Amino acid sequence: MKKITLSSLFSQLLLLIFVIAWIAPTFGLFISSLRDKDVLAISGWWTSFATTEVNEIYRTEGKDAQVKEGDYYFIKSNLFGEDKGKQIFRFGVTSKNIDEYQVGESALFKDGTEITVLENGDYIWKSQEEFKKKKGKRVFVSAKSPPSFTLDNYKEVLFKEGLGQAFLNTFAVALPSTLIPLIICSFFAYALTWMKFYGRDILLATIIASLVVPLQMSLIPILTIYNDFGALFGVAAKSYPGIWMAHTGFGLASTTFLLWNFLKSLPQEMMEAAKVDGATHYDTFIKIVVPLSIPAFASIFILQFLWVWNDLLVGLVFLDKHPSEIILTAKLKELLGSRGENWEILTTGAFVSMTVPLFIFFSLQRYFIRGLVAGSIKG
Amino acid sequence: MANVTLKNIRKNYDKTEVIHGVDLDINSGEFMVFVGPSGCGKSTLLRMIAGLEDITEGEISIGGEIVNKIIAAERGVAMVFQSYALYPHMTVFDNMAFALKQAKTPVDEIQRRVTEAAKILQIENLFERLPKQLSGGQRQRVAIGRAIVRDPKVFLFDEPLSNLDAALRVQTRIEIAKLHNQLTATMIYVTHDQVEAMTLADRIVVINQGIIEQVGTPVELYNSPKNQFVAEFIGSPKMNMINLQDKRSLNLKNLNLPSEASKIGIRPEHINLANHESHKLRGTVRHIENLGEHLLCYVNLEMNSEITAKLDVNSDIRVNEIINLKWHQDHQHFFDSMGFSLN
């Protein structure tokens, strides 16, 4: 049994706080995205598991639905359209007194017609004369709403609001912008670590130094240069290759640095053994270094992918805002401006954009195993 | 099989010279051991022969061909590293076949040669394992196997046993000796352990601070070391050096002292107890180690020097006792003030 010390208790506690601080909003976001948009607007996600009381307005059907039985005309239908599991306990027919009647009681409209509303939303509207209006009348209900979740928000967001397209666009940006620097930098880091050439140390120092240059500072100059070059070859100012290059450029220094750090840790004698065995640098890289670097590649892939996926600034600068190019973060920002009060769209959109990083992380994290080099050298 | 010749080899790291002009002829089929204290340059020398280090000055030739400009893979050498340096993601078979695959050897030829080498080392049943599933001794066999499959002209061993435990080290040492008899290839073996050097070598090269102190068979080095360094380095426990000025401890009668001699060297195993009349040396016992087959007795002389004597287990001595010691005249070595042997 491990001894519980104050510091271990403290670290456990800290971990718990971190877990809660991360899980709670994520979970809330997820629940919210699954809730009905009307309920979402008036109550917090934590109330969604309990039955709540809601006041709602529905409209009855118009004259087209009437049937004549005996002397009376009837309209029989359900206020909710379909049974949603809500239980009505009071209802009213005027906005001044929305809970005037018990369920099952008959209420009188001003025009003398009579309506009876049942618990499940069924109503019978009775009139002595023929119904003449196309529109029905408003009915106010107070109902108990059981917990209910729906995928409607996802349908709406993905297919109607164009977030689905933005999702694909972000993929089109993120995948090449992650893979290109990874490929370039793995070669580069190998050369920096295991090849001897003049100026190697200066090159390395330059890379480390360039880590401190903030992206925001170099963004516009780079865009200008890119546009000037693009104009020379007739390439559009804003296009996917442009943003791929931009992300590659911004990721180059950190990716190289991280990989260099990892490659340095490979045993030197193993590299020498490969040399004696007749492997060129290229062979050594492909056949020995790459298979052993999978954990490093995976972690760098995650880092760079998340960075590109969550990026807004570079995406805004290097890509247009029309539907075929807009990225997820830019689209969300746009929705926030135009549909800021529609929480169901924002929560769902946010959760959609979160799923991919989560998926990437959980599917690659098994490569984070240490000790893949075990067995080459003593121990 | 090929002979290896080193001509005036020098090596600089930046501006520091670490190998100061080494000349050496290694005969075809010979088992040559480079031995010396750590940092003496023996590994650097081996790595220069392997092609892993640039040669600053001088010429190395293998089989009569100067290899200074030839890359490691084409020198016809195979190297066994101290840390085994196996490829951790490849099976034992792939590890051994790697060099042959690089050389684009036909598949059935690879199969044949790897199986053959595995048979010699008795590791055929390990083919499908990964290095991490092997014990230290098995890894070392695979590393040796990887060298054998290439059928090299010269085998290079860089302290191959230093990561093994004592029992395994002795066993593997014997296997390497057997392997040499079986393959009759030229082998160059670097070690800091003089026991390995003595047991394995046809000839030993003693290296110190980037120069060769002496080259010779194990027996030559043991019996007639050229200087004090070799004398002290070869043999365990090391040879005692007694200052001839220490007249109170030494009985200089009948020593046939050469006039320039400043030190006398006697190996611990050549020292025996003596009676008061015939003694040549006298000192106080400081410490006794009983190794079962003999006693290691640490004796303090005057002038603050200490010597070690390997005495019979039944010797009746105690700590702090003053004892008389002697040795046979054939086993004494005289050294001048520069440390050169006068024998």
XYZ file of C-alpha atoms in Angstrom:
722
model
C 0.000 0.000 0.000
C 1.401 3.351 -0.996
C 1.862 5.738 1.814
C -0.340 8.777 1.646
C 1.697 11.870 2.188
C 0.596 15.448 2.272
C 2.183 16.180 -1.062
C 0.645 13.159 -2.764
C -2.698 14.124 -1.316
C -2.176 17.622 -2.626
C -1.303 16.382 -6.081
C -4.293 14.052 -6.110
C -6.492 16.932 -5.106
C -5.001 19.139 -7.756
C -5.581 16.432 -10.324
C -9.188 16.149 -9.221
C -9.655 19.883 -9.599
C -8.154 19.789 -13.082
C -10.349 16.895 -14.074
C -13.463 18.627 -12.825
C -12.468 21.928 -14.381
C -12.110 20.174 -17.717
C -14.918 17.660 -17.585
C -17.665 19.903 -16.231
C -17.810 22.455 -19.081
C -17.267 19.775 -21.712
C -20.024 17.663 -20.309
C -22.286 20.694 -20.024
C -21.592 21.608 -23.600
C -22.397 18.093 -24.692
C -25.668 17.934 -22.757
C -26.688 21.367 -23.943
C -26.098 20.410 -27.529
C -28.511 17.519 -27.119
C -31.326 19.569 -25.547
C -34.315 21.058 -27.166
C -33.600 24.606 -28.222
C -36.573 26.078 -26.354
C -35.663 24.398 -23.107
C -32.035 25.307 -23.601
C -32.855 29.000 -23.708
C -34.563 29.098 -20.330
C -32.783 26.610 -18.081
C -29.289 25.359 -17.385
C -28.030 21.980 -18.580
C -27.929 20.600 -15.047
C -31.727 20.809 -14.857
C -32.141 18.617 -17.896
C -32.114 15.376 -15.959
C -35.082 16.307 -13.806
C -38.686 16.917 -14.794
C -39.244 20.614 -15.229
C -42.273 22.798 -15.491
C -42.558 24.791 -18.659
C -45.047 27.303 -19.956
C -45.602 27.086 -23.663
C -47.852 28.424 -26.354
C -49.348 26.219 -29.040
C -51.781 26.868 -31.804
C -54.682 24.654 -32.662
C -55.386 23.532 -36.186
C -57.582 25.609 -38.472
C -60.810 24.976 -40.342
C -59.375 22.314 -42.632
C -59.287 19.801 -39.809
C -62.907 20.151 -38.720
C -65.429 17.329 -38.779
C -69.138 17.516 -38.259
C -70.711 15.168 -35.755
C -74.368 15.684 -35.083
C -75.084 19.353 -34.512
C -71.584 20.319 -33.625
C -68.389 20.890 -35.462
C -65.279 19.400 -33.911
C -61.519 19.802 -34.333
C -59.708 16.961 -32.641
C -55.941 16.844 -32.614
C -52.883 17.107 -30.389
C -51.261 20.375 -29.389
C -47.731 18.993 -29.572
C -48.296 17.432 -32.965
C -46.788 14.227 -31.735
C -46.526 12.847 -28.238
C -43.417 14.228 -26.610
C -44.036 12.805 -23.169
C -44.937 16.159 -21.703
C -47.675 16.248 -19.146
C -49.997 19.232 -19.197
C -51.466 20.121 -15.831
C -53.032 23.515 -16.490
C -53.926 25.501 -19.538
C -55.439 28.788 -20.531
C -56.799 30.513 -23.585
C -55.818 34.130 -22.923
C -52.390 35.588 -22.435
C -53.610 37.323 -19.288
C -54.477 34.122 -17.556
C -52.406 31.316 -18.942
C -53.186 28.738 -16.257
C -56.855 29.373 -15.757
C -58.122 25.821 -16.237
C -57.295 22.329 -14.981
C -56.723 19.656 -17.573
C -59.961 18.029 -18.601
C -61.962 21.198 -17.927
C -63.630 23.016 -20.762
C -62.522 26.510 -21.559
C -64.513 29.076 -23.420
C -63.028 31.213 -26.144
C -64.422 34.715 -26.632
C -66.314 33.594 -29.691
C -68.195 31.043 -27.620
C -66.404 27.959 -28.838
C -65.301 25.457 -26.239
C -62.048 23.586 -25.886
C -61.021 20.710 -23.679
C -57.343 19.905 -23.299
C -56.188 16.598 -21.952
C -52.990 15.742 -20.106
C -51.149 14.371 -23.125
C -51.939 17.349 -25.333
C -55.041 15.951 -27.039
C -57.769 18.527 -27.365
C -61.326 18.674 -28.525
C -62.496 21.983 -29.856
C -66.251 22.185 -30.151
C -68.323 24.757 -31.995
C -71.917 25.099 -32.925
C -71.063 26.884 -36.120
C -68.667 25.930 -38.813
C -65.043 26.965 -38.209
C -64.170 29.691 -40.703
C -60.622 30.733 -39.904
C -57.679 29.101 -41.571
C -55.520 29.705 -38.520
C -56.243 28.042 -35.242
C -56.334 29.739 -31.869
C -53.571 30.079 -29.294
C -53.596 27.797 -26.285
C -51.349 28.390 -23.305
C -50.225 25.328 -21.404
C -48.266 24.641 -18.272
C -46.683 21.247 -18.636
C -44.288 18.975 -16.813
C -41.530 18.158 -19.188
C -39.566 14.917 -18.556
C -35.870 14.811 -19.501
C -35.675 14.665 -23.241
C -32.750 14.753 -25.600
C -32.702 15.216 -29.301
C -30.282 15.126 -32.196
C -32.172 17.856 -34.003
C -29.530 20.459 -33.177
C -26.861 18.357 -34.851
C -29.017 17.893 -37.927
C -29.610 21.600 -38.106
C -26.028 22.647 -37.500
C -24.388 20.131 -39.798
C -26.742 20.369 -42.738
C -28.536 23.708 -42.554
C -25.990 26.064 -41.055
C -23.129 24.848 -43.259
C -21.012 23.710 -40.347
C -20.647 20.323 -42.021
C -18.907 21.918 -44.974
C -16.745 24.005 -42.638
C -15.859 20.800 -40.830
C -14.611 19.253 -44.050
C -12.773 22.454 -44.938
C -10.954 22.373 -41.613
C -9.925 18.802 -42.346
C -8.643 19.890 -45.707
C -6.560 22.492 -43.921
C -5.466 20.502 -40.895
C -4.337 17.207 -42.397
C -1.823 18.549 -44.938
C -0.775 21.279 -42.518
C 0.146 18.576 -40.028
C 1.641 15.989 -42.334
C 3.771 18.308 -44.463
C 5.752 19.800 -41.565
C 6.038 16.368 -39.960
C 7.609 14.910 -43.082
C 9.903 17.848 -43.754
C 10.959 18.192 -40.140
C 11.682 14.527 -39.595
C 14.230 14.625 -42.405
C 15.565 17.908 -41.155
C 15.828 16.788 -37.553
C 17.646 13.635 -38.654
C 20.187 15.713 -40.537
C 20.624 18.011 -37.561
C 21.174 15.092 -35.229
C 23.086 12.448 -37.143
C 24.797 14.098 -40.073
C 27.897 16.172 -39.794
C 27.965 19.297 -41.904
C 29.347 22.759 -41.697
C 27.171 25.236 -39.816
C 24.992 22.618 -38.168
C 25.138 24.178 -34.730
C 24.379 27.636 -36.077
C 21.393 26.251 -37.948
C 20.110 24.604 -34.802
C 20.581 27.794 -32.813
C 18.663 29.713 -35.475
C 15.761 27.305 -35.234
C 15.607 27.547 -31.485
C 15.862 31.323 -31.709
C 13.018 31.464 -34.221
C 10.761 29.731 -31.713
C 10.393 33.041 -29.907
C 9.090 34.965 -32.934
C 5.361 35.367 -32.387
C 3.115 34.231 -35.199
C 1.007 37.371 -35.004
C 4.010 39.462 -35.879
C 5.037 37.576 -38.987
C 1.562 36.848 -40.291
C 0.992 39.895 -42.446
C 4.521 40.128 -43.919
C 4.247 36.491 -44.910
C 0.854 37.044 -46.492
C 2.286 39.942 -48.511
C 5.210 37.890 -49.730
C 2.919 34.988 -50.547
C 0.565 37.226 -52.504
C 3.407 38.816 -54.467
C 4.789 35.404 -55.383
C 1.288 34.124 -56.095
C 0.623 37.001 -58.440
C 3.784 36.080 -60.326
C 2.419 32.610 -61.075
C -1.227 33.573 -61.242
C -2.233 31.820 -58.020
C -5.242 33.081 -56.094
C -4.430 35.204 -53.077
C -6.326 32.988 -50.707
C -6.248 29.259 -51.281
C -5.586 25.976 -49.566
C -1.946 25.647 -50.661
C -1.381 29.065 -49.153
C -2.626 28.113 -45.737
C -0.805 24.766 -45.901
C 2.430 26.610 -46.502
C 1.666 29.121 -43.767
C 0.941 26.462 -41.160
C 3.955 24.466 -42.306
C 6.130 27.511 -41.905
C 4.811 28.391 -38.488
C 5.089 24.802 -37.288
C 8.532 24.158 -38.718
C 10.646 25.434 -35.848
C 8.796 23.790 -32.991
C 8.326 20.495 -34.828
C 12.003 20.352 -35.746
C 13.026 21.191 -32.226
C 10.832 18.514 -30.664
C 11.927 15.855 -33.145
C 15.559 16.816 -32.782
C 15.184 16.354 -29.067
C 13.794 12.885 -29.596
C 16.207 11.707 -32.289
C 19.125 12.771 -30.149
C 18.075 10.138 -27.642
C 18.470 7.241 -30.075
C 21.568 5.184 -29.249
C 24.591 6.313 -31.208
C 26.029 2.805 -31.463
C 22.866 1.631 -33.211
C 23.312 4.301 -35.852
C 26.948 3.300 -36.229
C 25.975 -0.345 -36.524
C 23.690 0.631 -39.385
C 26.546 2.504 -40.998
C 28.866 -0.490 -40.755
C 26.038 -2.675 -42.063
C 26.023 -0.602 -45.216
C 23.027 1.642 -44.637
C 23.195 5.107 -46.161
C 21.741 8.022 -44.243
C 18.542 7.647 -46.220
C 18.295 3.923 -45.437
C 19.047 4.544 -41.791
C 16.348 7.160 -41.657
C 13.663 5.121 -43.410
C 14.410 1.684 -42.024
C 15.565 2.461 -38.505
C 14.791 5.992 -37.364
C 11.224 6.252 -38.666
C 9.958 2.963 -37.160
C 11.491 3.935 -33.828
C 10.096 7.457 -33.915
C 6.419 6.546 -34.133
C 5.726 7.693 -30.551
C 7.403 11.017 -31.223
C 5.567 11.394 -34.520
C 2.267 10.637 -32.810
C 2.727 13.222 -30.098
C 3.921 15.863 -32.531
C 1.043 14.992 -34.858
C -1.391 15.593 -32.012
C 0.201 18.886 -31.036
C 0.359 20.296 -34.539
C -3.058 18.969 -35.497
C -4.709 20.528 -32.454
C -2.941 23.773 -33.084
C -4.119 23.913 -36.693
C -7.589 22.645 -35.859
C -8.171 25.306 -33.212
C -6.488 28.063 -35.164
C -8.642 31.007 -36.154
C -6.170 33.748 -36.999
C -4.204 32.055 -39.764
C -7.409 30.653 -41.202
C -8.997 34.096 -41.358
C -5.964 35.639 -42.983
C -5.120 32.964 -45.526
C -8.574 31.707 -46.484
C -11.714 33.324 -47.860
C -15.002 33.332 -46.023
C -17.122 31.749 -48.695
C -18.579 28.344 -47.870
C -16.043 26.306 -49.815
C -13.137 27.694 -47.819
C -14.381 28.851 -44.437
C -12.970 26.848 -41.557
C -14.828 25.675 -38.496
C -13.510 28.242 -36.055
C -14.240 31.084 -38.458
C -17.712 29.700 -39.081
C -18.381 29.483 -35.349
C -17.239 33.026 -34.912
C -19.558 34.070 -37.710
C -22.480 32.262 -36.082
C -21.622 33.882 -32.788
C -22.078 37.263 -34.458
C -25.217 36.565 -36.431
C -26.924 33.943 -34.312
C -25.472 34.790 -30.922
C -28.735 34.151 -29.126
C -29.187 30.690 -30.654
C -27.446 28.678 -28.031
C -28.370 25.358 -29.546
C -26.339 26.189 -32.651
C -23.344 27.444 -30.717
C -23.160 24.592 -28.238
C -23.609 22.023 -30.958
C -21.101 23.733 -33.219
C -18.571 23.931 -30.419
C -19.025 20.302 -29.615
C -18.672 19.283 -33.244
C -15.385 21.138 -33.415
C -14.230 19.408 -30.236
C -14.944 15.866 -31.341
C -12.058 15.638 -33.765
C -9.298 16.693 -31.364
C -10.738 14.305 -28.805
C -10.865 11.500 -31.334
C -7.331 12.183 -32.522
C -6.016 12.275 -29.003
C -7.671 9.082 -27.846
C -6.787 7.127 -30.965
C -3.118 8.163 -30.952
C -2.426 8.170 -27.248
C -1.605 4.473 -27.241
C 1.526 5.367 -29.194
C 2.694 7.392 -26.240
C 4.272 4.280 -24.815
C 7.781 4.708 -23.689
C 10.602 2.298 -24.146
C 10.124 1.452 -27.793
C 13.889 1.550 -28.030
C 14.158 -1.106 -25.357
C 16.323 -4.011 -26.427
C 18.771 -2.208 -28.638
C 21.241 -1.522 -25.934
C 21.979 -2.995 -22.572
C 19.458 -3.182 -19.815
C 41.099 -13.008 -43.887
C 43.366 -10.051 -44.253
C 46.162 -8.318 -42.478
C 45.674 -4.834 -41.092
C 48.424 -2.249 -41.150
C 48.460 1.050 -39.309
C 51.066 3.562 -40.396
C 51.769 6.599 -38.225
C 48.122 7.046 -37.293
C 47.198 10.319 -35.640
C 43.846 11.606 -34.527
C 42.850 15.101 -33.524
C 39.637 16.234 -31.924
C 39.584 19.917 -32.761
C 43.133 20.807 -31.761
C 43.776 18.132 -29.175
C 45.725 15.179 -30.428
C 44.498 11.962 -28.847
C 46.394 9.377 -30.898
C 50.053 10.245 -31.293
C 51.379 8.288 -34.235
C 50.599 4.596 -33.995
C 52.387 1.989 -36.115
C 51.062 -1.523 -36.008
C 50.997 -4.679 -38.114
C 48.211 -7.120 -37.462
C 48.739 -10.425 -39.211
C 46.124 -12.222 -41.179
C 44.041 -14.480 -38.927
C 45.501 -13.048 -35.779
C 43.518 -12.313 -32.619
C 44.811 -8.914 -31.585
C 43.689 -7.261 -28.382
C 43.968 -3.545 -27.684
C 44.144 -2.996 -23.977
C 44.614 0.095 -21.885
C 42.985 2.264 -19.253
C 39.808 4.108 -20.200
C 40.394 7.169 -22.328
C 43.685 5.844 -23.702
C 42.482 5.920 -27.317
C 42.046 2.208 -27.918
C 38.394 2.547 -28.928
C 39.195 5.527 -31.125
C 41.808 3.437 -32.890
C 39.312 0.636 -33.455
C 36.691 3.053 -34.716
C 39.200 4.475 -37.145
C 39.808 0.988 -38.515
C 36.036 0.492 -38.737
C 35.573 3.731 -40.629
C 33.496 5.441 -37.965
C 36.115 8.095 -37.234
C 38.110 10.187 -39.671
C 41.819 9.603 -39.767
C 43.639 12.866 -39.182
C 46.984 11.610 -40.368
C 48.543 8.316 -41.452
C 47.324 5.313 -43.367
C 45.246 2.288 -42.503
C 45.283 -0.615 -44.912
C 43.243 -3.789 -44.788
C 44.436 -6.670 -46.940
C 47.006 -4.411 -48.561
C 44.467 -1.831 -49.641
C 44.542 1.640 -48.131
C 41.074 2.248 -46.684
C 41.354 5.831 -45.446
C 38.836 7.054 -48.017
C 36.667 3.935 -48.165
C 33.365 4.038 -46.275
C 32.760 1.714 -43.348
C 30.459 -0.678 -45.174
C 32.961 -1.354 -47.940
C 36.020 -2.006 -45.813
C 35.091 -5.644 -45.287
C 34.926 -5.212 -41.530
C 32.176 -6.096 -39.092
C 31.860 -4.574 -35.681
C 30.382 -5.804 -32.423
C 29.487 -2.935 -30.137
C 29.677 -2.637 -26.398
C 25.940 -1.934 -26.089
C 25.060 -4.609 -28.718
C 23.380 -1.867 -30.792
C 20.670 -4.154 -32.118
C 17.785 -2.686 -34.091
C 15.007 -2.830 -31.489
C 12.099 -2.959 -33.940
C 13.459 -5.881 -35.969
C 13.371 -9.555 -35.135
C 16.572 -11.445 -34.520
C 16.496 -12.760 -38.065
C 16.026 -9.294 -39.535
C 18.750 -7.898 -37.346
C 21.168 -10.462 -38.697
C 19.930 -10.134 -42.264
C 20.009 -6.339 -42.338
C 23.511 -5.958 -43.737
C 22.906 -8.610 -46.375
C 19.650 -6.969 -47.417
C 21.481 -3.674 -47.713
C 23.961 -5.386 -49.993
C 21.075 -6.734 -52.098
C 22.011 -10.356 -51.460
C 19.544 -12.896 -52.940
C 16.903 -14.064 -50.477
C 17.907 -17.735 -50.362
C 21.531 -16.727 -49.856
C 20.480 -14.522 -46.921
C 18.472 -17.384 -45.466
C 21.423 -19.748 -45.807
C 24.007 -17.441 -44.299
C 21.856 -16.286 -41.380
C 20.931 -19.872 -40.540
C 24.578 -20.877 -40.721
C 25.681 -18.098 -38.380
C 22.817 -18.838 -36.020
C 23.860 -22.461 -35.911
C 27.370 -21.502 -34.844
C 25.981 -19.335 -32.035
C 23.045 -21.631 -31.184
C 20.421 -18.943 -31.583
C 18.317 -20.535 -34.351
C 15.331 -20.839 -32.021
C 15.325 -17.080 -31.380
C 14.754 -15.938 -34.974
C 11.275 -14.532 -34.420
C 12.027 -12.748 -31.168
C 12.562 -9.036 -30.728
C 15.720 -7.829 -28.975
C 13.744 -6.748 -25.928
C 12.632 -10.349 -25.420
C 16.225 -11.557 -25.161
C 18.586 -11.796 -22.230
C 21.853 -9.888 -22.228
C 23.849 -12.907 -23.304
C 21.456 -13.701 -26.127
C 21.593 -10.120 -27.348
C 25.336 -10.291 -27.432
C 25.153 -13.486 -29.481
C 22.820 -11.813 -31.939
C 25.229 -8.898 -32.184
C 28.071 -11.318 -32.904
C 25.838 -13.200 -35.336
C 25.166 -9.985 -37.160
C 28.899 -9.644 -37.654
C 29.406 -13.250 -38.731
C 26.779 -13.258 -41.505
C 28.654 -10.552 -43.318
C 31.649 -12.879 -43.623
C 34.046 -9.986 -43.009
C 37.784 -9.929 -43.521
C 38.239 -8.390 -40.087
C 36.086 -8.631 -36.964
C 36.137 -5.644 -34.644
C 34.990 -6.018 -31.051
C 34.503 -2.924 -28.905
C 34.405 -4.098 -25.283
C 31.725 -6.639 -26.128
C 31.612 -8.276 -22.713
C 31.537 -5.288 -20.425
C 27.735 -5.286 -20.137
C 27.502 -8.935 -19.153
C 27.599 -10.290 -15.634
C 30.719 -12.042 -14.418
C 29.649 -15.637 -15.106
C 28.319 -14.865 -18.548
C 31.424 -12.888 -19.333
C 33.683 -15.887 -18.778
C 31.392 -18.103 -20.836
C 31.134 -15.665 -23.726
C 34.891 -15.109 -23.592
C 35.423 -18.806 -24.189
C 32.906 -18.762 -27.007
C 34.644 -15.886 -28.719
C 37.921 -17.783 -28.476
C 36.268 -20.844 -30.008
C 34.730 -18.688 -32.684
C 38.130 -17.396 -33.629
C 39.459 -20.909 -34.040
C 36.441 -21.832 -36.114
C 36.404 -18.817 -38.403
C 40.151 -18.159 -38.590
C 39.363 -14.522 -39.381
C 41.433 -11.577 -38.254
C 39.965 -10.195 -35.068
C 40.676 -6.968 -33.272
C 39.310 -6.757 -29.780
C 39.270 -3.747 -27.506
C 39.027 -4.146 -23.768
C 40.142 -2.497 -20.571
C 40.112 -5.847 -18.806
C 43.555 -7.389 -18.830
C 42.167 -10.855 -18.030
C 40.186 -10.812 -21.275
C 43.274 -9.627 -23.063
C 45.493 -12.353 -21.599
C 43.018 -15.155 -22.260
C 41.913 -14.253 -25.763
C 44.834 -12.662 -27.504
C 47.422 -14.024 -29.861
C 49.107 -10.714 -29.324
C 48.286 -7.793 -27.075
C 48.778 -4.107 -27.791
C 49.061 -2.079 -24.606
C 47.996 1.500 -25.269
C 48.377 4.421 -22.931
C 47.550 8.069 -23.604
C 47.441 7.628 -27.336
C 50.687 5.751 -27.818
C 51.569 2.065 -27.961
C 53.515 1.029 -24.874
C 54.252 -2.519 -25.991
C 53.114 -5.155 -28.462
C 53.610 -8.827 -27.735
C 52.139 -12.179 -26.833
C 50.449 -12.408 -23.417
C 53.409 -14.360 -22.038
C 55.913 -11.826 -23.328
C 54.035 -8.980 -21.730
C 53.751 -10.851 -18.470
C 57.337 -11.991 -18.295
C 59.193 -9.122 -19.843
C 57.277 -5.868 -19.757
C 59.143 -3.103 -21.490
C 58.242 -0.462 -18.966
C 56.607 0.212 -15.688
C 53.173 0.961 -17.233
C 52.936 -2.409 -18.971
C 54.346 -4.156 -15.931
C 51.675 -2.704 -13.702
C 48.849 -3.002 -16.215
C 49.280 -6.687 -17.036
C 48.659 -9.071 -14.164
C 46.234 -9.012 -11.296
C 46.770 -7.902 -8.594
C 49.180 -5.518 -10.240
C 52.939 -5.748 -9.950
C 54.486 -4.219 -6.828
C 56.869 -1.347 -7.404
C 59.357 -0.911 -4.610
C 61.549 2.126 -4.419
C 65.175 1.115 -4.082
C 65.777 4.069 -1.770
C 63.708 2.240 0.829
C 66.772 0.680 2.402
C 65.109 -0.025 5.701
C 62.579 -2.359 4.123
C 64.768 -3.864 1.442
C 67.669 -6.192 1.931
C 69.779 -5.295 -1.104
C 72.271 -8.118 -0.707
C 72.431 -10.579 -3.623
C 70.141 -8.515 -5.836
C 72.484 -7.940 -8.796
C 71.310 -4.375 -8.887
C 71.961 -2.584 -12.201
C 73.517 0.784 -11.569
C 70.681 2.936 -13.112
C 67.895 1.038 -11.368
C 65.551 3.132 -9.273
C 62.704 0.686 -8.749
C 62.276 -3.019 -8.455
C 59.078 -4.718 -9.587
C 57.848 -8.040 -8.221
C 54.491 -9.630 -8.923
C 52.397 -10.526 -5.846
C 52.302 -14.198 -6.871
C 56.099 -14.403 -6.785
C 56.420 -13.247 -3.211
C 56.772 -15.816 -0.425
C 57.262 -15.715 3.294
C 60.901 -15.907 4.420
C 62.729 -16.399 7.633
C 64.742 -13.695 9.271
C 68.053 -14.622 7.598
C 66.985 -15.044 3.973
C 64.529 -12.183 3.796
C 64.706 -9.565 1.081
C 61.826 -7.452 2.253
C 60.298 -6.551 5.564
C 57.044 -4.773 6.393
C 53.938 -4.577 8.536
C 50.787 -6.462 7.579
C 47.975 -3.969 7.220
C 45.172 -6.104 5.838
C 44.535 -9.705 4.797
C 42.014 -10.956 2.258
C 41.348 -14.676 2.257
C 40.280 -15.779 -1.211
C 40.165 -19.460 -0.344
C 42.929 -20.577 -2.677
C 45.370 -17.979 -1.390
C 45.696 -14.962 0.837
C 46.072 -11.458 -0.462
C 48.242 -9.742 2.032
C 48.716 -5.970 2.034
C 52.027 -5.037 3.568
C 53.209 -1.566 4.481
C 56.848 -0.776 3.892
C 58.814 2.148 5.149
C 58.604 5.314 3.050
C 54.839 4.994 2.858
C 54.700 2.424 0.103
C 52.419 -0.576 0.190
C 52.840 -3.908 -1.567
C 50.560 -6.858 -2.163
C 51.638 -10.447 -1.667
C 49.799 -13.567 -2.741
C 50.585 -16.033 0.019
C 49.674 -19.601 0.855
C 46.373 -19.957 2.678
C 48.056 -21.746 5.531
C 50.511 -18.934 6.217
C 50.485 -18.010 9.834
C 50.281 -14.224 9.734
C 48.228 -11.624 11.486
C 47.375 -8.017 10.954
C 49.963 -5.598 12.401
C 52.587 -8.336 12.496
C 55.987 -7.546 11.006
C 56.805 -10.166 8.356
C 59.799 -11.088 6.202
C 59.333 -11.753 2.514
C 61.430 -13.037 -0.380
C 61.159 -13.750 -4.107
C 63.040 -15.640 -6.746
C 65.641 -13.750 -8.679
C 64.139 -14.822 -12.038
C 60.978 -12.896 -11.235
C 62.408 -9.498 -10.484
C 62.150 -6.526 -12.820
C 64.289 -3.425 -12.558
C 63.190 -0.073 -13.861
C 65.170 3.096 -14.295
C 64.015 6.496 -13.140
C 62.091 7.004 -16.440
C 60.185 3.789 -15.885
C 61.947 1.739 -18.595
C 62.784 -1.843 -17.931
C 66.433 -2.756 -17.404
C 66.025 -6.527 -17.775
